[in-house]
Short mmCIF file of C-alpha atoms in Angstrom, two decimals:
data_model
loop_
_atom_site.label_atom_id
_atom_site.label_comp_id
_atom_site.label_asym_id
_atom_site.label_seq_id
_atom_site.Cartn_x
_atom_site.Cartn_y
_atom_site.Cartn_z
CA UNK W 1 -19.31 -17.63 13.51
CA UNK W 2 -19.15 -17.01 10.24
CA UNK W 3 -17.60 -19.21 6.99
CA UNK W 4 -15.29 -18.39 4.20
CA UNK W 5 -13.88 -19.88 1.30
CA UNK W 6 -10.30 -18.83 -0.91
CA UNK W 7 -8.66 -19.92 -4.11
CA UNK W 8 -5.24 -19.51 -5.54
CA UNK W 9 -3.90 -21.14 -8.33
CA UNK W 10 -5.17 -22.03 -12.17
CA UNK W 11 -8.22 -19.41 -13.48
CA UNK W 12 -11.31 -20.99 -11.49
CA UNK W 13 -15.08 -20.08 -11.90
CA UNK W 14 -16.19 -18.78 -8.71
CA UNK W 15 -19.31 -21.08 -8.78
CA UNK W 16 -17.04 -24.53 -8.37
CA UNK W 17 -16.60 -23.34 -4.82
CA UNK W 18 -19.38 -20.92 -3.95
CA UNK W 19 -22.37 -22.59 -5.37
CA UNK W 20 -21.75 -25.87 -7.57
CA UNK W 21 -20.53 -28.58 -4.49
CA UNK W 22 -22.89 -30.31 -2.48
CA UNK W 23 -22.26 -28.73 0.12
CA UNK W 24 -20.71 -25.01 -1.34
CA UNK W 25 -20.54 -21.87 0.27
CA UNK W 26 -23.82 -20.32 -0.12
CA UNK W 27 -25.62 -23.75 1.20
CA UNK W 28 -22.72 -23.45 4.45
CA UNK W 29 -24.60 -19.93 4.79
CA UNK W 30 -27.72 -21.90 5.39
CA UNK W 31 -26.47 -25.41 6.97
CA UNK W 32 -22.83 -25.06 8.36
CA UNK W 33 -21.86 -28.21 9.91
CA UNK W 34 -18.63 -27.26 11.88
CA UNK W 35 -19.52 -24.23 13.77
CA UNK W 36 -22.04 -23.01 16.26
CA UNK W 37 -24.11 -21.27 14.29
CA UNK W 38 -25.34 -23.53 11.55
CA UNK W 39 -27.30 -19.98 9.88
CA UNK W 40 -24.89 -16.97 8.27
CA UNK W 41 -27.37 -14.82 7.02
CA UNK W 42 -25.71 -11.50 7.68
CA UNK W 43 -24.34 -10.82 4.38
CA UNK W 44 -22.15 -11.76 1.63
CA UNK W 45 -18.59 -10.81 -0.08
CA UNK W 46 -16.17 -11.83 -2.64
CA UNK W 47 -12.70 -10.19 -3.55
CA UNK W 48 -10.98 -11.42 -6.72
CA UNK W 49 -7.95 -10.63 -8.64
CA UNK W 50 -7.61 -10.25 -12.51
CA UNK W 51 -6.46 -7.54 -14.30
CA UNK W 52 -5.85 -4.64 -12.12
CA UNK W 53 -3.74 -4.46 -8.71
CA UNK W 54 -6.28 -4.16 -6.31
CA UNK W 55 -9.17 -6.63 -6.38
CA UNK W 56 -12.61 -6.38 -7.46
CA UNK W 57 -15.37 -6.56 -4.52
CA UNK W 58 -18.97 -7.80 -4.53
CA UNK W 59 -20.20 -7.41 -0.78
CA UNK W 60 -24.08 -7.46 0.28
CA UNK W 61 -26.69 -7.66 3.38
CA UNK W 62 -29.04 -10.45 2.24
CA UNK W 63 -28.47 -13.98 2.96
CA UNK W 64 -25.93 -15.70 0.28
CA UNK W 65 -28.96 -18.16 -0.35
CA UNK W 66 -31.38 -15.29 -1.94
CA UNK W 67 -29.12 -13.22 -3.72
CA UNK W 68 -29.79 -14.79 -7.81
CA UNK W 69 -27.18 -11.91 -8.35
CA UNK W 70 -24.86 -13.70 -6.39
CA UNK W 71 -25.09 -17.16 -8.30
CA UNK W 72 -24.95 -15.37 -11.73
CA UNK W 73 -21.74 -13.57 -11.30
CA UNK W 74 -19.47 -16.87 -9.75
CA UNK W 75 -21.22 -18.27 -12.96
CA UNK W 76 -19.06 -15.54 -15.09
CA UNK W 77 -16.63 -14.92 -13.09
CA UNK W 78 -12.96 -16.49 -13.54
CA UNK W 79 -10.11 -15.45 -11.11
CA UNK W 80 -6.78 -17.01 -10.20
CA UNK W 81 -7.25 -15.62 -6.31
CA UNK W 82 -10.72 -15.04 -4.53
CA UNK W 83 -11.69 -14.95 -1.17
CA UNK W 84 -15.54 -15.36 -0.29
CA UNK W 85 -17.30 -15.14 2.88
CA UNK W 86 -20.91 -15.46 4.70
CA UNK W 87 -21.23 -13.43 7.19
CA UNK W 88 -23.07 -14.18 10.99
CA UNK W 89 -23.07 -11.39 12.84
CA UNK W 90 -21.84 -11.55 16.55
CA UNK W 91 -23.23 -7.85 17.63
CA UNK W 92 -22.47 -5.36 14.54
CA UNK W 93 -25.68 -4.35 12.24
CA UNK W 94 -25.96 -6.38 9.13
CA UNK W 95 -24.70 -3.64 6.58
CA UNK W 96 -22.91 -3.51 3.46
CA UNK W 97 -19.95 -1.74 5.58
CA UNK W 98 -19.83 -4.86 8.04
CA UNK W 99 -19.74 -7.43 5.27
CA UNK W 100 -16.67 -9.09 4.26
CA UNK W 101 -13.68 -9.33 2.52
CA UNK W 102 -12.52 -5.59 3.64
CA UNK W 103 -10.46 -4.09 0.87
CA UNK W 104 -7.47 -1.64 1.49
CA UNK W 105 -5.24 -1.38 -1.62
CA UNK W 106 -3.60 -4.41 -3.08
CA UNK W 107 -4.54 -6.34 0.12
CA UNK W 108 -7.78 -8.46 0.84
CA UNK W 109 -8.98 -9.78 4.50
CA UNK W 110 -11.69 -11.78 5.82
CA UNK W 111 -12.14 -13.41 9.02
CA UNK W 112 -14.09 -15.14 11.54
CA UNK W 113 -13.80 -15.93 15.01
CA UNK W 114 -14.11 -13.02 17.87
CA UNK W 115 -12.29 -10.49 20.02
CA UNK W 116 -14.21 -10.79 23.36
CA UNK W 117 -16.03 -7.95 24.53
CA UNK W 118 -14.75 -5.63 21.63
CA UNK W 119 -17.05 -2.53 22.07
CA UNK W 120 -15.75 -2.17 25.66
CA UNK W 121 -12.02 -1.10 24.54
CA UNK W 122 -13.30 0.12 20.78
CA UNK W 123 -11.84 3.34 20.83
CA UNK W 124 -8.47 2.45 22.12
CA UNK W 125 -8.17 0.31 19.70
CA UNK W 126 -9.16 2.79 16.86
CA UNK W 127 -6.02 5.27 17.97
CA UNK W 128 -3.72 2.90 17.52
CA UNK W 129 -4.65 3.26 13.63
CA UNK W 130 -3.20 6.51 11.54
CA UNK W 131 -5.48 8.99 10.48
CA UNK W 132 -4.30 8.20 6.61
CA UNK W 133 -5.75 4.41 7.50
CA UNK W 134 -8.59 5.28 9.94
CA UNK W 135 -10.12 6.56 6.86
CA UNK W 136 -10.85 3.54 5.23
CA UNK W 137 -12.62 2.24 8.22
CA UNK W 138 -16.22 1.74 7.23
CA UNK W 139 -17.86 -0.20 8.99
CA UNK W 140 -17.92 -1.16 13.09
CA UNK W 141 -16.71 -4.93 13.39
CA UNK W 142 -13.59 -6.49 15.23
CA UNK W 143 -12.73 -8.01 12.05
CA UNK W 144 -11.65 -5.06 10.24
CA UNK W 145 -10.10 -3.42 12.80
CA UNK W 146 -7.98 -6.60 12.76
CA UNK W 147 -6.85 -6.38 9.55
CA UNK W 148 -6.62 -2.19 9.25
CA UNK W 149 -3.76 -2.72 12.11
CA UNK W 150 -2.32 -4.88 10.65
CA UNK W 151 -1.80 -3.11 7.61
CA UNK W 152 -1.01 0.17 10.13
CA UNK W 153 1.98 -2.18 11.56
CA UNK W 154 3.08 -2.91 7.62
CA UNK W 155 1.16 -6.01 6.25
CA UNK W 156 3.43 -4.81 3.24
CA UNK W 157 7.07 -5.88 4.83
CA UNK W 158 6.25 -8.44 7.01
CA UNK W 159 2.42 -10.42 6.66
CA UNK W 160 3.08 -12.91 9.47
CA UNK W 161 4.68 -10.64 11.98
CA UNK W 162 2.06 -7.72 11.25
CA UNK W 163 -0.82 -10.10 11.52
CA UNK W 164 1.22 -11.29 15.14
CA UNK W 165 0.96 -8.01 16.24
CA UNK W 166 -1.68 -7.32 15.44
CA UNK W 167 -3.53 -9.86 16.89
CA UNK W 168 -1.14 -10.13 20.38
CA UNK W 169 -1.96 -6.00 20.64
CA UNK W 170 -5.73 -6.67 20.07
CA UNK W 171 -5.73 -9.78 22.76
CA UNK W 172 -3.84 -7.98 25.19
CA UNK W 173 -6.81 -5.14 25.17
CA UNK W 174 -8.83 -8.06 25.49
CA UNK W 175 -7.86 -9.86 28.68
CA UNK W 176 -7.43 -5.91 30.38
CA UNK W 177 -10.47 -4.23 29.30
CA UNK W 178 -12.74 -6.95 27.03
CA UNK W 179 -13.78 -10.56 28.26
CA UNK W 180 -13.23 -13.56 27.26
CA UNK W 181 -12.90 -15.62 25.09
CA UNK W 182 -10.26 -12.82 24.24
CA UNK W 183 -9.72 -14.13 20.84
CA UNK W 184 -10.68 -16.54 18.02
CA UNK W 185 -8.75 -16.17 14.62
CA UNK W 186 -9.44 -18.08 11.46
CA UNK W 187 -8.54 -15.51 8.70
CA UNK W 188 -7.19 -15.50 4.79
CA UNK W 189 -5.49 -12.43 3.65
CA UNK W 190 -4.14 -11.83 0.36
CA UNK W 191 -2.16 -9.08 -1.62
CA UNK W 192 -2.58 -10.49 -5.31
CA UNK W 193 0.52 -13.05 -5.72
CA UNK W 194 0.15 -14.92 -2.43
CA UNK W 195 -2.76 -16.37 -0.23
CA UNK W 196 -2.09 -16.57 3.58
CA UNK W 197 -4.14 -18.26 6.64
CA UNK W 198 -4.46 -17.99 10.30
CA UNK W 199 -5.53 -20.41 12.71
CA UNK W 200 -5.72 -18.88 16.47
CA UNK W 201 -7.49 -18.76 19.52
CA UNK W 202 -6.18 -17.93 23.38
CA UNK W 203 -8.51 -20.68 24.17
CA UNK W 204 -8.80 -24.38 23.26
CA UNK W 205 -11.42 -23.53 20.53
CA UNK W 206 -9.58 -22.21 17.02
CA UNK W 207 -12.20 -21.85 14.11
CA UNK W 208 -12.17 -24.77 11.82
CA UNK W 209 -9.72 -24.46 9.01
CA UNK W 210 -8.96 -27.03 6.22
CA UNK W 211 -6.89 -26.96 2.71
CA UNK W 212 -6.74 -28.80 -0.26
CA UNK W 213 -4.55 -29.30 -3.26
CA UNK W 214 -6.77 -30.42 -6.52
CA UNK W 215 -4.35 -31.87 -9.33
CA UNK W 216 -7.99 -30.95 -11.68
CA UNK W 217 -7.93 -27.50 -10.78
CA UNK W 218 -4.12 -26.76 -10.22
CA UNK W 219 -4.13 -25.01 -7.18
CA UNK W 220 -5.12 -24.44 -3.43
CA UNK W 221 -8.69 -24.70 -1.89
CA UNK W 222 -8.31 -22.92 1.93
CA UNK W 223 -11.84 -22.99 3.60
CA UNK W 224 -13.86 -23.01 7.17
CA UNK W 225 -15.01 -25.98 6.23
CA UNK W 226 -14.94 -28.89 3.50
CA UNK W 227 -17.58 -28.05 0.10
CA UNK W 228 -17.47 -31.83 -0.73
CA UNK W 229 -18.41 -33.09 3.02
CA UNK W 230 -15.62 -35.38 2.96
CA UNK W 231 -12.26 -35.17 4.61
CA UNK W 232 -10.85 -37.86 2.67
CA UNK W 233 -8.60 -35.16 1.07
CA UNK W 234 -8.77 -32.19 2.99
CA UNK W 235 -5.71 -31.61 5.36
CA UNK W 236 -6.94 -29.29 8.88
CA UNK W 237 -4.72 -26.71 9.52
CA UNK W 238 -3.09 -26.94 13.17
CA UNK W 239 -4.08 -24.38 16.14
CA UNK W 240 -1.41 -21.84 16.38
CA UNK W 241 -0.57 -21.74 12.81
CA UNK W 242 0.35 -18.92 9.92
CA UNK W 243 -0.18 -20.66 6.19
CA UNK W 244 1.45 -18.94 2.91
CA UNK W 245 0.20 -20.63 -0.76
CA UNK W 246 1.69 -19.76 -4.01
CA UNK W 247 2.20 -21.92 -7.41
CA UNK W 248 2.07 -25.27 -5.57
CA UNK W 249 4.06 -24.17 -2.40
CA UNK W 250 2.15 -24.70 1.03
CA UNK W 251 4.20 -23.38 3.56
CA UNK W 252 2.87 -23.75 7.11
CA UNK W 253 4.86 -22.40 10.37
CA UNK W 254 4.07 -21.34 14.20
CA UNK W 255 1.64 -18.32 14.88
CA UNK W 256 2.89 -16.90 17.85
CA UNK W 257 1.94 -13.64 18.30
CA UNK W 258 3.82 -12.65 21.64
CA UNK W 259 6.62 -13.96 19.36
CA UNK W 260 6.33 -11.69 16.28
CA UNK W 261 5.81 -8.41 18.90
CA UNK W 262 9.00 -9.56 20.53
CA UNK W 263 10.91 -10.19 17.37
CA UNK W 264 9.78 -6.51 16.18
CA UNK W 265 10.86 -4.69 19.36
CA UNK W 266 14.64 -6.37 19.12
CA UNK W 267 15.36 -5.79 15.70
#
């Protein structure tokens, strides 16, 4: 499992989250303390937005931990949206390919969880994406086939019911080809102006997922887990639920994904 980190709201140096807190991301890539896998040494990423559209993207095999790289651009680096991740692996190679965020256009994605027994139904799932998409598949993982259907089933129009579909079509292949657990979802998605969250599973165990308002910052922490190793003022985000953050708005509603493919298929 891996861990992740995102920020909307007021400029913010990347290092107040990724590598200044006690217990920031790049030590959770070393000693996460609310997963299984306390190690995520697969890789790195970060996605921010500035200037342009479409995000800039630092992504990289080596453990968070060793990369001085790493540390010295969150040190110079000041964005009003990021997303960061450490990646563990749970089958895919450790390449730069695999590593999150995953980048298509405007939009950002990065994820962690599972789709259970994902290589046995792989290429199924890769025709259900258009050949104008299927192109910007580079690497092998579940995760970004995730978020490349989504996008296929328009991400633009719609962000909670494409994500819905996306992951009810993905589940479904799942339970009649995969294995189980069929699938684990904590994911943060953006397009530039807003910052959504998922929290899912088709079992009892959802990935950990927490937010944060900071009145010092101005603006919205969204994370695996907590970089000050206190949940004094951390809020968990429910099982079963879709998140959208913008200026100081936290809207959180139902994930349903059955719901969003039946919704789609009426209107």
């Amino acid at each position: 499992m891996c861990r992740w980190a995102a920020w909307i709201g007021a400029p913010l140096f990347l290092s107040e989250i990724l590598s200044a807190p006690e217990h920031s991301l790049i030590q959770q890539s070393r000693e996460a303390s609310k997963c299984s896998t306390a190690i995520n040494a697969d890789g790195f990423g970060m996605a921010w937005y500035d200037h342009c559209a479409e995000p800039g993207l630092y992504r990289d095999v080596y453990p968070a931990w060793s990369d001085p790289n790493l540390r010295s651009i969150a040190r110079q680096v000041r964005s009003r949206l990021f997303l960061a991740h450490v990646r563990a692996s749970t089958g895919t190679a450790t390449s730069r390919n695999n590593c999150h965020p995953f980048i298509q256009g405007r939009w950002s994605f990065m994820h962690n969880g599972q789709i259970g027994g994902f290589d046995g139904f792989r290429r199924s799932a890769e025709q259900l994406i258009s050949d104008d998409l299927y192109r910007h598949r580079m690497g092998a993982t579940d995760s970004e086939m995730l978020f490349l259907l989504a996008c296929a089933l328009d991400l633009d129009a719609d962000p909670q019911a494409a994500m819905g579909h996306a992951v009810f079509t993905l589940e479904k292949l799942s339970r009649e080809r995969g294995e189980g657990p069929h699938m684990r979802c904590a994911a943060a998605f953006s397009d530039g102006e807003t910052l959504y969250a998922v929290r899912y599973a088709s079992d009892a165990l959802a990935p950990s997922l927490f937010y944060q308002w900071s009145d010092i910052w101005q603006g919205w922490s969204v994370v695996s887990e907590p970089y000050d190793k206190t949940l004094a003022d951390w809020t968990e985000v429910p099982k079963g639920s879709f998140c959208r953050f913008k200026g100081k708005d936290c809207v959180i509603t139902p994930f349903v994904p059955a719901a969003a493919v039946e919704m789609r298929q009426s209107a």
